[in-house]
PDB file of C-alpha atoms and ligand atoms in Angstrom:
ATOM      1  CA  UNK B 171       0.000   0.000   0.000  1.00 44.00           C
ATOM      2  CA  UNK B 172       1.212   3.482  -0.853  1.00 42.00           C
ATOM      3  CA  UNK B 173       1.797   5.675   2.173  1.00 43.00           C
ATOM      4  CA  UNK B 174      -0.542   8.633   2.265  1.00 41.00           C
ATOM      5  CA  UNK B 175       0.987  11.810   0.951  1.00 38.00           C
ATOM      6  CA  UNK B 176       1.047  14.622   3.435  1.00 41.00           C
ATOM      7  CA  UNK B 177       2.107  18.246   3.400  1.00 44.00           C
ATOM      8  CA  UNK B 178       5.771  17.537   4.021  1.00 43.00           C
ATOM      9  CA  UNK B 179       6.128  15.284   1.000  1.00 41.00           C
ATOM     10  CA  UNK B 180       5.579  18.003  -1.549  1.00 43.00           C
ATOM     11  CA  UNK B 181       8.749  20.008  -1.535  1.00 45.00           C
ATOM     12  CA  UNK B 182       8.733  21.710  -4.889  1.00 50.00           C
ATOM     13  CA  UNK B 183       8.906  25.466  -5.124  1.00 47.00           C
ATOM     14  CA  UNK B 184       5.767  27.159  -3.949  1.00 51.00           C
ATOM     15  CA  UNK B 185       4.551  24.360  -1.733  1.00 74.00           C
ATOM     16  CA  UNK B 186       6.204  25.120   1.572  1.00 87.00           C
ATOM     17  CA  UNK B 187       4.639  26.928   4.520  1.00 90.00           C
ATOM     18  CA  UNK B 188       6.505  30.127   3.622  1.00 93.00           C
ATOM     19  CA  UNK B 189       5.000  30.161   0.136  1.00 92.00           C
ATOM     20  CA  UNK B 190       1.497  29.707   1.576  1.00 91.00           C
ATOM     21  CA  UNK B 191       2.010  32.498   4.081  1.00 91.00           C
ATOM     22  CA  UNK B 192       3.084  34.897   1.358  1.00 90.00           C
ATOM     23  CA  UNK B 193       0.185  33.904  -0.877  1.00 90.00           C
ATOM     24  CA  UNK B 194      -2.248  34.396   1.969  1.00 92.00           C
ATOM     25  CA  UNK B 195      -1.031  37.738   3.222  1.00 92.00           C
ATOM     26  CA  UNK B 196       0.329  39.480   0.100  1.00 92.00           C
ATOM     27  CA  UNK B 197      -2.902  41.322  -0.786  1.00 94.00           C
ATOM     28  CA  UNK B 198      -3.337  42.575   2.772  1.00 94.00           C
ATOM     29  CA  UNK B 199       0.319  43.723   2.977  1.00 94.00           C
ATOM     30  CA  UNK B 200       0.016  45.546  -0.359  1.00 94.00           C
ATOM     31  CA  UNK B 201      -3.128  47.288   0.824  1.00 95.00           C
ATOM     32  CA  UNK B 202      -1.321  48.289   4.015  1.00 95.00           C
ATOM     33  CA  UNK B 203       1.580  49.724   1.972  1.00 95.00           C
ATOM     34  CA  UNK B 204      -0.864  51.789  -0.086  1.00 95.00           C
ATOM     35  CA  UNK B 205      -2.575  53.087   3.030  1.00 96.00           C
ATOM     36  CA  UNK B 206       0.737  53.941   4.730  1.00 95.00           C
ATOM     37  CA  UNK B 207       1.907  55.836   1.619  1.00 96.00           C
ATOM     38  CA  UNK B 208      -1.311  57.860   1.596  1.00 96.00           C
ATOM     39  CA  UNK B 209      -0.983  58.639   5.298  1.00 96.00           C
ATOM     40  CA  UNK B 210       2.647  59.738   4.904  1.00 95.00           C
ATOM     41  CA  UNK B 211       1.936  61.718   1.757  1.00 97.00           C
ATOM     42  CA  UNK B 212       4.228  59.483  -0.313  1.00 97.00           C
ATOM     43  CA  UNK B 213       3.711  58.027  -3.749  1.00 95.00           C
ATOM     44  CA  UNK B 214       3.709  54.327  -4.494  1.00 95.00           C
ATOM     45  CA  UNK B 215       4.900  54.927  -8.066  1.00 94.00           C
ATOM     46  CA  UNK B 216       4.400  52.164 -10.682  1.00 93.00           C
ATOM     47  CA  UNK B 217       7.960  50.880 -10.317  1.00 94.00           C
ATOM     48  CA  UNK B 218       7.769  50.866  -6.502  1.00 96.00           C
ATOM     49  CA  UNK B 219       4.476  49.028  -6.669  1.00 96.00           C
ATOM     50  CA  UNK B 220       5.728  46.509  -9.225  1.00 95.00           C
ATOM     51  CA  UNK B 221       8.834  45.838  -7.150  1.00 97.00           C
ATOM     52  CA  UNK B 222       6.726  45.333  -4.035  1.00 97.00           C
ATOM     53  CA  UNK B 223       4.292  43.041  -5.869  1.00 95.00           C
ATOM     54  CA  UNK B 224       7.125  40.984  -7.341  1.00 96.00           C
ATOM     55  CA  UNK B 225       8.689  40.553  -3.900  1.00 96.00           C
ATOM     56  CA  UNK B 226       5.338  39.531  -2.460  1.00 95.00           C
ATOM     57  CA  UNK B 227       4.974  36.954  -5.247  1.00 93.00           C
ATOM     58  CA  UNK B 228       8.021  35.101  -3.897  1.00 94.00           C
ATOM     59  CA  UNK B 229       8.685  33.716  -0.434  1.00 93.00           C
ATOM     60  CA  UNK B 230      12.442  33.672  -0.977  1.00 94.00           C
ATOM     61  CA  UNK B 231      14.771  36.658  -0.891  1.00 96.00           C
ATOM     62  CA  UNK B 232      15.258  38.156  -4.353  1.00 97.00           C
ATOM     63  CA  UNK B 233      18.362  40.036  -5.555  1.00 96.00           C
ATOM     64  CA  UNK B 234      18.060  43.433  -7.248  1.00 95.00           C
ATOM     65  CA  UNK B 235      19.114  42.178 -10.703  1.00 93.00           C
ATOM     66  CA  UNK B 236      16.768  39.243 -10.527  1.00 94.00           C
ATOM     67  CA  UNK B 237      14.009  41.641  -9.533  1.00 95.00           C
ATOM     68  CA  UNK B 238      14.821  43.874 -12.528  1.00 93.00           C
ATOM     69  CA  UNK B 239      14.308  40.851 -14.792  1.00 91.00           C
ATOM     70  CA  UNK B 240      10.998  40.030 -13.162  1.00 92.00           C
ATOM     71  CA  UNK B 241       9.442  43.454 -13.506  1.00 91.00           C
ATOM     72  CA  UNK B 242      10.919  44.595 -16.826  1.00 84.00           C
ATOM     73  CA  UNK B 243       8.315  44.496 -19.585  1.00 80.00           C
ATOM     74  CA  UNK B 244       8.619  41.288 -21.632  1.00 79.00           C
ATOM     75  CA  UNK B 245      10.535  42.008 -24.845  1.00 80.00           C
ATOM     76  CA  UNK B 246      11.123  45.570 -23.678  1.00 79.00           C
ATOM     77  CA  UNK B 247      14.153  47.317 -22.236  1.00 83.00           C
ATOM     78  CA  UNK B 248      15.463  45.974 -18.947  1.00 83.00           C
ATOM     79  CA  UNK B 249      14.983  48.416 -16.119  1.00 85.00           C
ATOM     80  CA  UNK B 250      18.147  50.241 -15.108  1.00 88.00           C
ATOM     81  CA  UNK B 251      19.707  48.955 -11.857  1.00 88.00           C
ATOM     82  CA  UNK B 252      19.691  52.488 -10.439  1.00 92.00           C
ATOM     83  CA  UNK B 253      15.892  52.646 -10.843  1.00 93.00           C
ATOM     84  CA  UNK B 254      15.503  49.309  -9.099  1.00 95.00           C
ATOM     85  CA  UNK B 255      17.795  50.312  -6.255  1.00 96.00           C
ATOM     86  CA  UNK B 256      15.923  53.591  -5.781  1.00 96.00           C
ATOM     87  CA  UNK B 257      12.611  51.760  -5.636  1.00 97.00           C
ATOM     88  CA  UNK B 258      14.063  49.213  -3.185  1.00 97.00           C
ATOM     89  CA  UNK B 259      15.554  51.949  -0.988  1.00 96.00           C
ATOM     90  CA  UNK B 260      12.137  53.539  -0.758  1.00 96.00           C
ATOM     91  CA  UNK B 261      10.430  50.238   0.097  1.00 96.00           C
ATOM     92  CA  UNK B 262      13.049  49.457   2.762  1.00 93.00           C
ATOM     93  CA  UNK B 263      12.852  52.965   4.264  1.00 92.00           C
ATOM     94  CA  UNK B 264       9.096  52.667   4.599  1.00 93.00           C
ATOM     95  CA  UNK B 265       9.407  49.223   6.186  1.00 92.00           C
ATOM     96  CA  UNK B 266       7.541  47.353   3.403  1.00 95.00           C
ATOM     97  CA  UNK B 267      10.594  45.309   2.464  1.00 95.00           C
ATOM     98  CA  UNK B 268      13.629  44.024   4.350  1.00 94.00           C
ATOM     99  CA  UNK B 269      17.144  43.762   3.000  1.00 93.00           C
ATOM    100  CA  UNK B 270      18.957  40.596   4.030  1.00 92.00           C
ATOM    101  CA  UNK B 271      22.589  41.630   4.250  1.00 86.00           C
ATOM    102  CA  UNK B 272      24.049  38.142   4.128  1.00 86.00           C
ATOM    103  CA  UNK B 273      22.164  37.324   0.896  1.00 89.00           C
ATOM    104  CA  UNK B 274      22.323  40.781  -0.627  1.00 92.00           C
ATOM    105  CA  UNK B 275      18.658  40.228  -1.355  1.00 96.00           C
ATOM    106  CA  UNK B 276      15.241  41.558  -0.451  1.00 97.00           C
ATOM    107  CA  UNK B 277      12.122  40.076   1.048  1.00 96.00           C
ATOM    108  CA  UNK B 278       8.644  41.563   1.389  1.00 96.00           C
ATOM    109  CA  UNK B 279       7.570  42.056   5.007  1.00 94.00           C
ATOM    110  CA  UNK B 280       4.250  40.506   5.966  1.00 91.00           C
ATOM    111  CA  UNK B 281       4.183  41.985   9.443  1.00 89.00           C
ATOM    112  CA  UNK B 282       4.250  45.756   9.095  1.00 85.00           C
ATOM    113  CA  UNK B 283       7.592  46.069  10.885  1.00 86.00           C
ATOM    114  CA  UNK B 284       8.928  49.589  11.152  1.00 78.00           C
ATOM    115  CA  UNK B 285      12.178  50.322   9.316  1.00 73.00           C
ATOM    116  CA  UNK B 286      13.983  50.924  12.630  1.00 76.00           C
ATOM    117  CA  UNK B 287      12.676  47.813  14.362  1.00 84.00           C
ATOM    118  CA  UNK B 288      15.153  45.055  15.245  1.00 89.00           C
ATOM    119  CA  UNK B 289      13.965  41.966  13.420  1.00 92.00           C
ATOM    120  CA  UNK B 290      15.471  38.498  13.600  1.00 94.00           C
ATOM    121  CA  UNK B 291      15.377  36.681  10.267  1.00 95.00           C
ATOM    122  CA  UNK B 292      15.356  32.896  10.326  1.00 96.00           C
ATOM    123  CA  UNK B 293      16.604  31.880   6.908  1.00 95.00           C
ATOM    124  CA  UNK B 294      16.025  28.256   5.895  1.00 95.00           C
ATOM    125  CA  UNK B 295      18.815  26.736   3.812  1.00 93.00           C
ATOM    126  CA  UNK B 296      16.570  23.940   2.590  1.00 93.00           C
ATOM    127  CA  UNK B 297      13.444  25.691   1.269  1.00 93.00           C
ATOM    128  CA  UNK B 298      14.806  29.239   1.080  1.00 93.00           C
ATOM    129  CA  UNK B 299      11.937  30.597   3.166  1.00 94.00           C
ATOM    130  CA  UNK B 300      12.457  33.361   5.701  1.00 95.00           C
ATOM    131  CA  UNK B 301      10.623  33.762   9.007  1.00 94.00           C
ATOM    132  CA  UNK B 302      10.653  37.020  10.921  1.00 94.00           C
ATOM    133  CA  UNK B 303      10.468  37.554  14.622  1.00 93.00           C
ATOM    134  CA  UNK B 304      11.072  40.367  17.057  1.00 90.00           C
ATOM    135  CA  UNK B 305      10.797  40.833  20.774  1.00 89.00           C
ATOM    136  CA  UNK B 306      11.173  43.691  23.256  1.00 90.00           C
ATOM    137  CA  UNK B 307      13.920  41.696  25.003  1.00 92.00           C
ATOM    138  CA  UNK B 308      15.954  41.411  21.802  1.00 91.00           C
ATOM    139  CA  UNK B 309      15.463  45.093  21.009  1.00 90.00           C
ATOM    140  CA  UNK B 310      16.716  45.988  24.502  1.00 92.00           C
ATOM    141  CA  UNK B 311      19.708  43.650  24.277  1.00 93.00           C
ATOM    142  CA  UNK B 312      20.796  44.988  20.881  1.00 91.00           C
ATOM    143  CA  UNK B 313      20.327  48.593  22.010  1.00 91.00           C
ATOM    144  CA  UNK B 314      22.397  47.917  25.146  1.00 94.00           C
ATOM    145  CA  UNK B 315      25.259  46.494  23.059  1.00 94.00           C
ATOM    146  CA  UNK B 316      25.287  49.528  20.771  1.00 94.00           C
ATOM    147  CA  UNK B 317      25.025  51.969  23.690  1.00 95.00           C
ATOM    148  CA  UNK B 318      27.826  50.212  25.559  1.00 96.00           C
ATOM    149  CA  UNK B 319      30.100  50.964  22.619  1.00 96.00           C
ATOM    150  CA  UNK B 320      28.645  54.429  22.077  1.00 96.00           C
ATOM    151  CA  UNK B 321      27.716  53.202  18.665  1.00 96.00           C
ATOM    152  CA  UNK B 322      24.929  54.832  16.715  1.00 92.00           C
ATOM    153  CA  UNK B 323      23.238  52.145  14.616  1.00 87.00           C
ATOM    154  CA  UNK B 324      21.746  52.952  11.212  1.00 82.00           C
ATOM    155  CA  UNK B 325      20.644  49.423  10.426  1.00 78.00           C
ATOM    156  CA  UNK B 326      20.096  46.533  12.830  1.00 82.00           C
ATOM    157  CA  UNK B 327      19.678  43.007  11.547  1.00 83.00           C
ATOM    158  CA  UNK B 328      19.857  39.618  13.193  1.00 91.00           C
ATOM    159  CA  UNK B 329      20.161  36.801  10.679  1.00 94.00           C
ATOM    160  CA  UNK B 330      19.926  33.175  11.741  1.00 95.00           C
ATOM    161  CA  UNK B 331      20.602  30.562   9.092  1.00 94.00           C
ATOM    162  CA  UNK B 332      19.518  26.957   9.390  1.00 95.00           C
ATOM    163  CA  UNK B 333      16.520  24.723   8.860  1.00 95.00           C
ATOM    164  CA  UNK B 334      12.883  25.710   9.401  1.00 95.00           C
ATOM    165  CA  UNK B 335      10.367  23.628  11.375  1.00 91.00           C
ATOM    166  CA  UNK B 336       8.765  22.371   8.165  1.00 88.00           C
ATOM    167  CA  UNK B 337      12.034  21.210   6.583  1.00 92.00           C
ATOM    168  CA  UNK B 338      13.264  19.686   9.842  1.00 90.00           C
ATOM    169  CA  UNK B 339      10.187  17.504  10.156  1.00 85.00           C
ATOM    170  CA  UNK B 340      10.349  16.678   6.424  1.00 80.00           C
ATOM    171  CA  UNK B 341      13.904  15.406   6.967  1.00 75.00           C
ATOM    172  CA  UNK B 342      12.920  13.130   9.849  1.00 70.00           C
ATOM    173  CA  UNK B 343      10.157  11.583   7.705  1.00 61.00           C
ATOM    174  CA  UNK B 344      12.551  10.633   4.879  1.00 55.00           C
TER     175      UNK B 344
HETATM  176 ZN1   ZN E 430       9.149  42.412   8.671  1.00 61.64          ZN
HETATM  177 ZN1   ZN E 431      12.497  25.280   5.189  1.00 61.64          ZN
HETATM  178 ZN1   ZN E 432       9.649  27.026   3.447  1.00 61.64          ZN
END
């Protein structure tokens, strides 16, 4: 008898928990970005919007050049890297997107984190998905380290690389 297939067996792109989370929450996060732009008197220009949509369409971090390929019109001219970087800078400044330093890549935020919030990224090496977490205790600890060195932080990132819950349990079922 064939063993019953369950969620962990399908491991192709787009099937992991991270992909589902992004599919589920992308529309809501985009709506939030639009609302925040209106409130702050900022413009979500077509290129900013396209970049944000393209990042929300993927649950893995995407590099700037890869993103340029995804949002350039098919058969048309490829968007200039400077335009992409400007759009990404805007999205990061507003807290809609996070930059993962270790990957030199970007991921859409599903949580409405502020740009100055300390976020821990849990990056899965198996499925490529990224989970985000933050806590007052972590914020305090990171602030205390910076203050102790009289260091003025402009960007605070905690990146943890390993295996997510989903991929860990998939491995034990193999
Ligand atoms: Zn976030
Ligand atoms: Zn994983
Ligand atoms: Zn995943």
